[in-house]
Amino acid sequence: MDNPFQALSDAFQPEYRVNLSIQRLDGSIMLTLSNERGVAAKRMITAEQRNDPKRMRRLIESIKFGMAIEQGGSAMQMLAAMTDAGNVEKLGGKPALHAATTQTAPVSASL
């Protein structure tokens, strides 16, 4: 992920139009994602986030997570996908690939 602008475009296209605009002299940029229904998300990205590949990956995951929640996605399924080796390609209201499956044992409580 050498080019953060390309990483942002790759993460959200072709589902969304990606617009990046310079916002401040400190290097902050505004990311606007839109589709035929209008603006889907707007996020301010600091120069520090943009220039750190790890922070950029987390930012992309966070944006996808937020958009998926707004579209009615399952928070538990999305969190499982995010913790499964960073696999968030299919977040955004669609079923997550490689989502971790967990089994829980029944818990009984007595009062």
Coordinates of C-alpha atoms in Angstrom, one line a residue:
M1 CA 0.0 0.0 0.0
D2 CA 2.6 2.5 -1.1
N3 CA 0.0 5.0 -2.6
P4 CA -2.7 5.8 0.0
F5 CA -4.9 7.5 -2.7
Q6 CA -4.8 4.3 -4.8
A7 CA -5.5 2.2 -1.7
L8 CA -8.6 4.2 -0.9
S9 CA -9.8 4.1 -4.5
D10 CA -9.2 0.3 -4.7
A11 CA -11.0 -0.3 -1.4
F12 CA -14.3 1.4 -2.5
Q13 CA -14.5 1.2 -6.3
P14 CA -16.5 0.2 -8.3
E15 CA -19.4 0.3 -5.7
Y16 CA -18.7 4.0 -4.9
R17 CA -17.3 7.0 -6.6
V18 CA -14.3 8.1 -4.6
N19 CA -13.5 11.8 -4.3
L20 CA -10.5 13.1 -2.4
S21 CA -10.1 16.8 -1.7
I22 CA -7.5 18.7 0.2
Q23 CA -9.0 20.3 3.3
R24 CA -6.3 21.9 5.3
L25 CA -2.8 23.1 5.1
D26 CA -1.7 20.3 7.5
G27 CA -2.3 17.8 4.7
S28 CA -5.7 16.6 5.8
I29 CA -8.0 15.4 3.0
M30 CA -11.7 14.7 2.8
L31 CA -12.8 11.4 1.4
T32 CA -16.3 11.4 -0.1
L33 CA -17.9 8.2 -1.2
S34 CA -21.0 8.5 -3.3
N35 CA -23.2 6.4 -5.6
E36 CA -26.5 6.9 -7.6
R37 CA -28.4 7.5 -4.3
G38 CA -26.1 10.3 -3.1
V39 CA -23.3 10.6 -0.6
A40 CA -22.7 7.4 1.3
A41 CA -19.9 8.5 3.5
K42 CA -17.6 11.4 4.3
R43 CA -14.4 11.1 6.3
M44 CA -11.6 13.5 7.2
I45 CA -8.2 11.7 6.8
T46 CA -5.2 13.2 8.6
A47 CA -1.8 13.3 7.0
E48 CA -0.6 10.9 9.8
Q49 CA -3.3 8.3 8.8
R50 CA -2.6 8.8 5.1
N51 CA 1.1 8.3 5.5
D52 CA 1.0 5.2 7.8
P53 CA 0.0 2.0 5.9
K54 CA -1.3 0.3 9.1
R55 CA -3.4 3.3 10.1
M56 CA -4.7 3.5 6.5
R57 CA -5.8 -0.1 6.6
R58 CA -7.6 0.4 9.9
L59 CA -9.3 3.5 8.5
I60 CA -10.6 1.7 5.5
E61 CA -11.8 -1.2 7.7
S62 CA -13.5 1.4 10.0
I63 CA -15.2 3.1 7.1
K64 CA -16.5 -0.2 5.7
F65 CA -17.7 -1.3 9.1
G66 CA -19.6 1.9 9.7
M67 CA -21.2 1.8 6.2
A68 CA -22.2 -1.8 6.6
I69 CA -23.8 -1.1 10.0
E70 CA -25.8 1.8 8.5
Q71 CA -27.0 -0.5 5.7
G72 CA -28.3 -3.0 8.2
G73 CA -25.4 -5.5 8.3
S74 CA -24.7 -7.8 11.2
A75 CA -22.2 -6.2 13.5
M76 CA -21.1 -9.6 14.9
Q77 CA -20.4 -11.0 11.4
M78 CA -18.5 -7.9 10.4
L79 CA -16.4 -7.9 13.6
A80 CA -15.6 -11.6 13.0
A81 CA -14.5 -10.8 9.5
M82 CA -12.4 -7.9 10.7
T83 CA -10.6 -10.1 13.2
D84 CA -10.0 -12.9 10.7
A85 CA -6.6 -11.8 9.3
G86 CA -7.9 -8.4 8.4
N87 CA -10.3 -9.8 5.8
V88 CA -12.9 -7.1 5.2
E89 CA -13.2 -7.2 1.5
K90 CA -16.9 -8.1 1.5
L91 CA -18.1 -5.8 4.3
G92 CA -20.5 -3.1 3.3
G93 CA -23.8 -4.8 3.6
K94 CA -22.7 -8.0 1.9
P95 CA -21.8 -11.3 3.6
A96 CA -18.3 -11.3 4.8
L97 CA -15.9 -13.9 3.3
H98 CA -13.9 -16.0 5.7
A99 CA -15.8 -14.8 8.7
A100 CA -14.6 -16.6 11.8
T101 CA -17.1 -19.0 13.2
T102 CA -17.2 -19.4 16.9
Q103 CA -19.0 -21.9 19.0
T104 CA -20.3 -21.0 22.4
A105 CA -21.3 -23.3 25.2
P106 CA -24.6 -22.7 26.9
V107 CA -24.4 -20.7 30.0
S108 CA -26.8 -21.2 32.9
A109 CA -27.3 -18.8 35.7
S110 CA -29.1 -19.2 38.9
L111 CA -30.4 -16.5 41.1

